[in-house]
PDB file of C-alpha atoms in Angstrom:
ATOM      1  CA  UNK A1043       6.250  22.222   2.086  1.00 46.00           C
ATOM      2  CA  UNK A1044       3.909  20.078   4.517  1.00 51.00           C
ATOM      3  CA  UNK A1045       1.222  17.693   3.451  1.00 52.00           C
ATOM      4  CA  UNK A1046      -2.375  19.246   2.283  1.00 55.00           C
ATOM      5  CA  UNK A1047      -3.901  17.066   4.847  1.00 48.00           C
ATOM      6  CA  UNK A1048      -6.747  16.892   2.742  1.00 46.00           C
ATOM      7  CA  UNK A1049      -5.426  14.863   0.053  1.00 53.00           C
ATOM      8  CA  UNK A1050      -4.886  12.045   2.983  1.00 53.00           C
ATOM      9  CA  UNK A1051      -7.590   8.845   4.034  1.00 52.00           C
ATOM     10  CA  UNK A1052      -8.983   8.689   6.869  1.00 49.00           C
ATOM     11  CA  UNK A1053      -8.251   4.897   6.779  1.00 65.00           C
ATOM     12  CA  UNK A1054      -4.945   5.398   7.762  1.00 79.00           C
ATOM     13  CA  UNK A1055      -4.511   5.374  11.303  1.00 81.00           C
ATOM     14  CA  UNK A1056      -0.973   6.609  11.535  1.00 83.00           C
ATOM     15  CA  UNK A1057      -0.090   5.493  15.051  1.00 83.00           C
ATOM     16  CA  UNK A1058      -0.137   1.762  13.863  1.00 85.00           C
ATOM     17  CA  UNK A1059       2.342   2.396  11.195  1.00 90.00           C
ATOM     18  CA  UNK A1060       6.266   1.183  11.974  1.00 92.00           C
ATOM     19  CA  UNK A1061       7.939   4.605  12.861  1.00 92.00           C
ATOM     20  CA  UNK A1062      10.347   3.918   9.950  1.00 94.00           C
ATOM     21  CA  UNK A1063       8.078   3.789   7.140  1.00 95.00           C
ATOM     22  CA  UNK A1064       5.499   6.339   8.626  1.00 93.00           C
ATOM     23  CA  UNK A1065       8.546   8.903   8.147  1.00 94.00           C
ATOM     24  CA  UNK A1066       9.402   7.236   4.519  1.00 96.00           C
ATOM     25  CA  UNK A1067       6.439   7.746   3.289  1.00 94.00           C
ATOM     26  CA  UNK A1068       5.681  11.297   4.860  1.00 92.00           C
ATOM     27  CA  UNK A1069       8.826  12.473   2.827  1.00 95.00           C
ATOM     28  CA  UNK A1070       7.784  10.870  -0.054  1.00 95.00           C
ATOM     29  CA  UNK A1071       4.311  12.467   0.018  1.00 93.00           C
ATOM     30  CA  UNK A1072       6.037  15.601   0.575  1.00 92.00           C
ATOM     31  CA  UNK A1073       8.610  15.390  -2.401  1.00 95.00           C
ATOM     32  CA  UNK A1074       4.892  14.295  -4.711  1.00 94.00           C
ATOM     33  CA  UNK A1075       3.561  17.282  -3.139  1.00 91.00           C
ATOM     34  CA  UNK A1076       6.392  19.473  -4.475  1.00 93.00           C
ATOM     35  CA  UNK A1077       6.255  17.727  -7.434  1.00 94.00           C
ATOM     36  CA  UNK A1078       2.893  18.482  -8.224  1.00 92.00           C
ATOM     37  CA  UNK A1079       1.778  14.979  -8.009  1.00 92.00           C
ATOM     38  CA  UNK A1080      -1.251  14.790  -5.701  1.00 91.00           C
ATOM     39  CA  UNK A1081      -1.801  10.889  -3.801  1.00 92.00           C
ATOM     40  CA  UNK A1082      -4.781   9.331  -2.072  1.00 91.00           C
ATOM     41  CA  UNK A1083      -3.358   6.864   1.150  1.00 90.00           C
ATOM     42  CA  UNK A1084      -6.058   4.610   0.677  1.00 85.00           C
ATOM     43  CA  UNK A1085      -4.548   1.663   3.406  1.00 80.00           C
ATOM     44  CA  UNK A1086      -2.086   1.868   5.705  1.00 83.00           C
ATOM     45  CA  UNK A1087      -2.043  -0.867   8.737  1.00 86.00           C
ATOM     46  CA  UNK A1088      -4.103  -3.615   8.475  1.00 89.00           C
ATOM     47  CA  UNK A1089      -5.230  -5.797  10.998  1.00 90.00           C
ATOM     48  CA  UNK A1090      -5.044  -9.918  10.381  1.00 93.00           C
ATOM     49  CA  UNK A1091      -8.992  -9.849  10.490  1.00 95.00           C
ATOM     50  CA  UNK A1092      -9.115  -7.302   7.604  1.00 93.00           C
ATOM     51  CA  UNK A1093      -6.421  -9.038   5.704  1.00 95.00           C
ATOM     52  CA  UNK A1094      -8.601 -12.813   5.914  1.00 96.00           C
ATOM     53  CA  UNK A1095     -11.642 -10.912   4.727  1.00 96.00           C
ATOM     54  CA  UNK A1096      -9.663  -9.115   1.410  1.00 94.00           C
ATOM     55  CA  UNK A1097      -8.273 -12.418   1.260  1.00 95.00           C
ATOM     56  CA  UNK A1098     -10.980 -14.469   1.244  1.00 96.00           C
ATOM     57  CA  UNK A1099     -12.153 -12.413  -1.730  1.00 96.00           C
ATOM     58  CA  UNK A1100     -12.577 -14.855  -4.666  1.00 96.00           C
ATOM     59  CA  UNK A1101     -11.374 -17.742  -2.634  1.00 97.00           C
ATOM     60  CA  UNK A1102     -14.322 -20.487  -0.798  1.00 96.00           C
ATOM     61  CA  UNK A1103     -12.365 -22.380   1.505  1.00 94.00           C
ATOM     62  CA  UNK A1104     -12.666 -26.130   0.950  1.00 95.00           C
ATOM     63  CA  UNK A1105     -11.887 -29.015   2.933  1.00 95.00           C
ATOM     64  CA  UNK A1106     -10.052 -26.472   5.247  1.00 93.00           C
ATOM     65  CA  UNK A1107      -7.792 -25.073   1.713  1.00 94.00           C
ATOM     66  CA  UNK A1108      -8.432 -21.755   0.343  1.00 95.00           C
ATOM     67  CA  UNK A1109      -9.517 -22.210  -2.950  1.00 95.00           C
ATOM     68  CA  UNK A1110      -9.259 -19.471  -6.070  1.00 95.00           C
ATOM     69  CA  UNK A1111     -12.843 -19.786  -7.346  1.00 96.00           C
ATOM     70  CA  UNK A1112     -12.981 -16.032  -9.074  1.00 95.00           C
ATOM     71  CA  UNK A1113      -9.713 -15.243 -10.306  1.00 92.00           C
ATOM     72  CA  UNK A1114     -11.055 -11.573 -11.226  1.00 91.00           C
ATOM     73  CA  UNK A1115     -12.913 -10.942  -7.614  1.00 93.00           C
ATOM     74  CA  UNK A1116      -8.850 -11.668  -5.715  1.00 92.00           C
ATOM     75  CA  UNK A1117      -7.400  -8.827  -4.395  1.00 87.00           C
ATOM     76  CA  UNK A1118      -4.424 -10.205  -2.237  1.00 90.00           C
ATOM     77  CA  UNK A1119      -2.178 -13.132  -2.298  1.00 90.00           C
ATOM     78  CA  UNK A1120      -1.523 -12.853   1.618  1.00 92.00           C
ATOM     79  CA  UNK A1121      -3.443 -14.511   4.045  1.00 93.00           C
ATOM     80  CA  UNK A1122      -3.210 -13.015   7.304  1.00 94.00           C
ATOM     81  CA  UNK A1123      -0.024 -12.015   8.731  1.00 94.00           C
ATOM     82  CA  UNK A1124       2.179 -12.496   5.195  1.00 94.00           C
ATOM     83  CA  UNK A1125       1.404  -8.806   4.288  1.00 94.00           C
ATOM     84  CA  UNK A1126       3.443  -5.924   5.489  1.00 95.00           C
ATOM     85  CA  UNK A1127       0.191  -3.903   5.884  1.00 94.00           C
ATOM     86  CA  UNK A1128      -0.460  -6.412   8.716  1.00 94.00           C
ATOM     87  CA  UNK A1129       3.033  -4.615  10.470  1.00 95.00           C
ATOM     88  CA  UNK A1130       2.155  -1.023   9.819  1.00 93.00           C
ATOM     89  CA  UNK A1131       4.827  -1.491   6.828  1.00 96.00           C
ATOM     90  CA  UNK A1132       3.066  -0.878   3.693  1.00 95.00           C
ATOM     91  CA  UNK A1133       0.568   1.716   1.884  1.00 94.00           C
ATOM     92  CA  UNK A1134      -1.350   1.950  -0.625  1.00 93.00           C
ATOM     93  CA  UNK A1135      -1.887   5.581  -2.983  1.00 94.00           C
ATOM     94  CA  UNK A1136      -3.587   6.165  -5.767  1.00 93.00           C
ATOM     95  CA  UNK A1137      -3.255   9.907  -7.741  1.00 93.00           C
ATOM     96  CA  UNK A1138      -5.964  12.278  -7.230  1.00 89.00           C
ATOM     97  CA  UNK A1139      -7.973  13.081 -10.561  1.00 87.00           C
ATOM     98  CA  UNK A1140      -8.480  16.368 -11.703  1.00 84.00           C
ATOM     99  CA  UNK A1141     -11.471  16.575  -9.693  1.00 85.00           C
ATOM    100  CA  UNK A1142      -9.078  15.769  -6.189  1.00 84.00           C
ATOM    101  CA  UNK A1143     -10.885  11.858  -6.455  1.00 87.00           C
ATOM    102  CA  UNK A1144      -8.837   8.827  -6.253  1.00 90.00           C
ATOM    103  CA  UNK A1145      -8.459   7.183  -9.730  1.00 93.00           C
ATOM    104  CA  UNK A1146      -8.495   3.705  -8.603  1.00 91.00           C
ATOM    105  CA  UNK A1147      -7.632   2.921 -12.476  1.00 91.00           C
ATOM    106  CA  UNK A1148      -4.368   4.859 -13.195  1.00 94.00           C
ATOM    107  CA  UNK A1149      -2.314   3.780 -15.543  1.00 93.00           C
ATOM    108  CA  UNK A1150       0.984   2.437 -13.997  1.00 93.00           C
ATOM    109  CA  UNK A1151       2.941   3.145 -16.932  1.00 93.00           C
ATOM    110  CA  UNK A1152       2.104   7.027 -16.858  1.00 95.00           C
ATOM    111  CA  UNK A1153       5.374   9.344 -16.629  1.00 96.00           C
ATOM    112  CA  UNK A1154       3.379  11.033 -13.864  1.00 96.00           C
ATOM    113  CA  UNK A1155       3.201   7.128 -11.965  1.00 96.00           C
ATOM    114  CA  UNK A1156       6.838   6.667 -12.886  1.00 97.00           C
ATOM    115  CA  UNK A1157       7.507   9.512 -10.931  1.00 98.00           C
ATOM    116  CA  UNK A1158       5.487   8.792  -7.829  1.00 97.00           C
ATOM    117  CA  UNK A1159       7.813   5.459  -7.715  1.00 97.00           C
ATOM    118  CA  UNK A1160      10.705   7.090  -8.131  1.00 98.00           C
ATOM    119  CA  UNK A1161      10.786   9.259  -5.531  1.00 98.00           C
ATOM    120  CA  UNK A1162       9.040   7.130  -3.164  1.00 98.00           C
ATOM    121  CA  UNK A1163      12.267   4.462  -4.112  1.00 98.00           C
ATOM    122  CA  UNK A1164      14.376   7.433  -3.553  1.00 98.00           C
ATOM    123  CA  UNK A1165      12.915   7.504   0.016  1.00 98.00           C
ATOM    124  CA  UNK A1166      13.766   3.833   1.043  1.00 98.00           C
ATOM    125  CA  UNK A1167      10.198   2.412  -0.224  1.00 98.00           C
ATOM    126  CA  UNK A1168       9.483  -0.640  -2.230  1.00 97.00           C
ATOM    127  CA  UNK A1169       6.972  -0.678  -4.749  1.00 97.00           C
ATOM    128  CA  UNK A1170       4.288  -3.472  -5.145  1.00 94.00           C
ATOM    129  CA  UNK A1171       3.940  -2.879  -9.339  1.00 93.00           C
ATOM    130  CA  UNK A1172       8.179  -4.498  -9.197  1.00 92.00           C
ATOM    131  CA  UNK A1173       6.751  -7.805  -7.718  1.00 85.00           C
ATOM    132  CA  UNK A1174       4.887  -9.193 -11.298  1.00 77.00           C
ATOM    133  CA  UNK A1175       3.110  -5.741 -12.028  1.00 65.00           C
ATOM    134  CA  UNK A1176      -0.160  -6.094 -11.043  1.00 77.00           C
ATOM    135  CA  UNK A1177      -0.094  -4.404  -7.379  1.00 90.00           C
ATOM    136  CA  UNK A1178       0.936  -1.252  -8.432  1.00 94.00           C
ATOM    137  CA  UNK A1179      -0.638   0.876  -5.790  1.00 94.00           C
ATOM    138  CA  UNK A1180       1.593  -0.556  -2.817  1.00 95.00           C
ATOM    139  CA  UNK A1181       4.664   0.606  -1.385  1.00 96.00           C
ATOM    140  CA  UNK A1182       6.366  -1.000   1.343  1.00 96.00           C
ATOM    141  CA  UNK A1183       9.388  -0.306   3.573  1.00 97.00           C
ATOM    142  CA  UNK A1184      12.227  -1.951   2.117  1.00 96.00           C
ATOM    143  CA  UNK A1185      14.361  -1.671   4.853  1.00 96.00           C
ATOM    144  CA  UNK A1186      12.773  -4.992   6.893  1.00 95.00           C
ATOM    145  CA  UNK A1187      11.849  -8.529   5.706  1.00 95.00           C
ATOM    146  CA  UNK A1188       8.551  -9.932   6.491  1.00 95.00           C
ATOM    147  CA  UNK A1189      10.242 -12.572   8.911  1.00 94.00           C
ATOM    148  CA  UNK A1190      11.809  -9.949  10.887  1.00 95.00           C
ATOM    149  CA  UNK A1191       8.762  -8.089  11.070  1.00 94.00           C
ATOM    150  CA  UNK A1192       7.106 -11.033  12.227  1.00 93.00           C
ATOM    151  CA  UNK A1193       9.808 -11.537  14.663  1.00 92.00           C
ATOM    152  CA  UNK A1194       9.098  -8.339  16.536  1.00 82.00           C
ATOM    153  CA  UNK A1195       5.469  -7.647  16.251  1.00 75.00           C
ATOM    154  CA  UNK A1196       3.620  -7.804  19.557  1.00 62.00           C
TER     155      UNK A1196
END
């Protein structure tokens, strides 16, 4: 059963996504699909600019140190090329509401969630919500360490 394009961002620019994980996570999507689980790819590849500027997010950088000044405006704890969205390595999905919007405040816990993780594990994908629970959106290929995507990245 293919993809309902639809249900996919238009932030994700496929082409900068590793080959590897681009596959993982089409299968994945697929098997959700079939599963009647519905997902939103909200991010995909993301460029070390874009990663600085989500970074930066509750941080003021002092005396050349980023700083945690907000604690509940952070988003990321990578700065700019420690993130495996900055490799074309990592996602991030969020189910689709009844209404086909993203609920950017699902509950992680829900059997519907534990299923979305299982089968994108089952596909060769770590999950973000395994690393201290709180990014439970992400999924990254867990095939490659950061350092050897570092290694290799143009």
């Amino acid at each position: 059963m293919p993809i309902d394009k639809h249900k996919i961002s238009a932030k994700v620019d496929r082409s900068k996504l590793l080959p590897s994980f681009d596959l993982k996570v089409y299968k994945a999507l697929n098997d959700c699909q079939a599963a009647g689980l519905y997902l939103f790819w909200d991010y995909g590849g993301r460029s070390f600019a874009e990663q600085l500027r989500l970074y930066a997010k509750g941080r003021r950088k002092i005396a050349g140190v980023w700083v945690v000044v907000n604690r509940s405006a952070k988003v990321t704890d990578a700065g700019p090329g420690s993130s495996f969205h900055n490799f074309g390595a990592a996602g991030d999905f969020y189910p689709l509401d009844a209404e086909g919007h993203p609920d950017f405040n699902f509950a992680p816990d829900s059997p519907e969630w534990r299923k979305v993780v299982k089968l994108f594990k089952d596909r060769g994908l770590a999950w973000g919500g395994d690393y201290g629970g709180w990014d439970n959106p992400h999924f990254q290929d867990a095939a490659v360490t950061l350092r050897e995507l570092k290694r290799f990245h143009p």
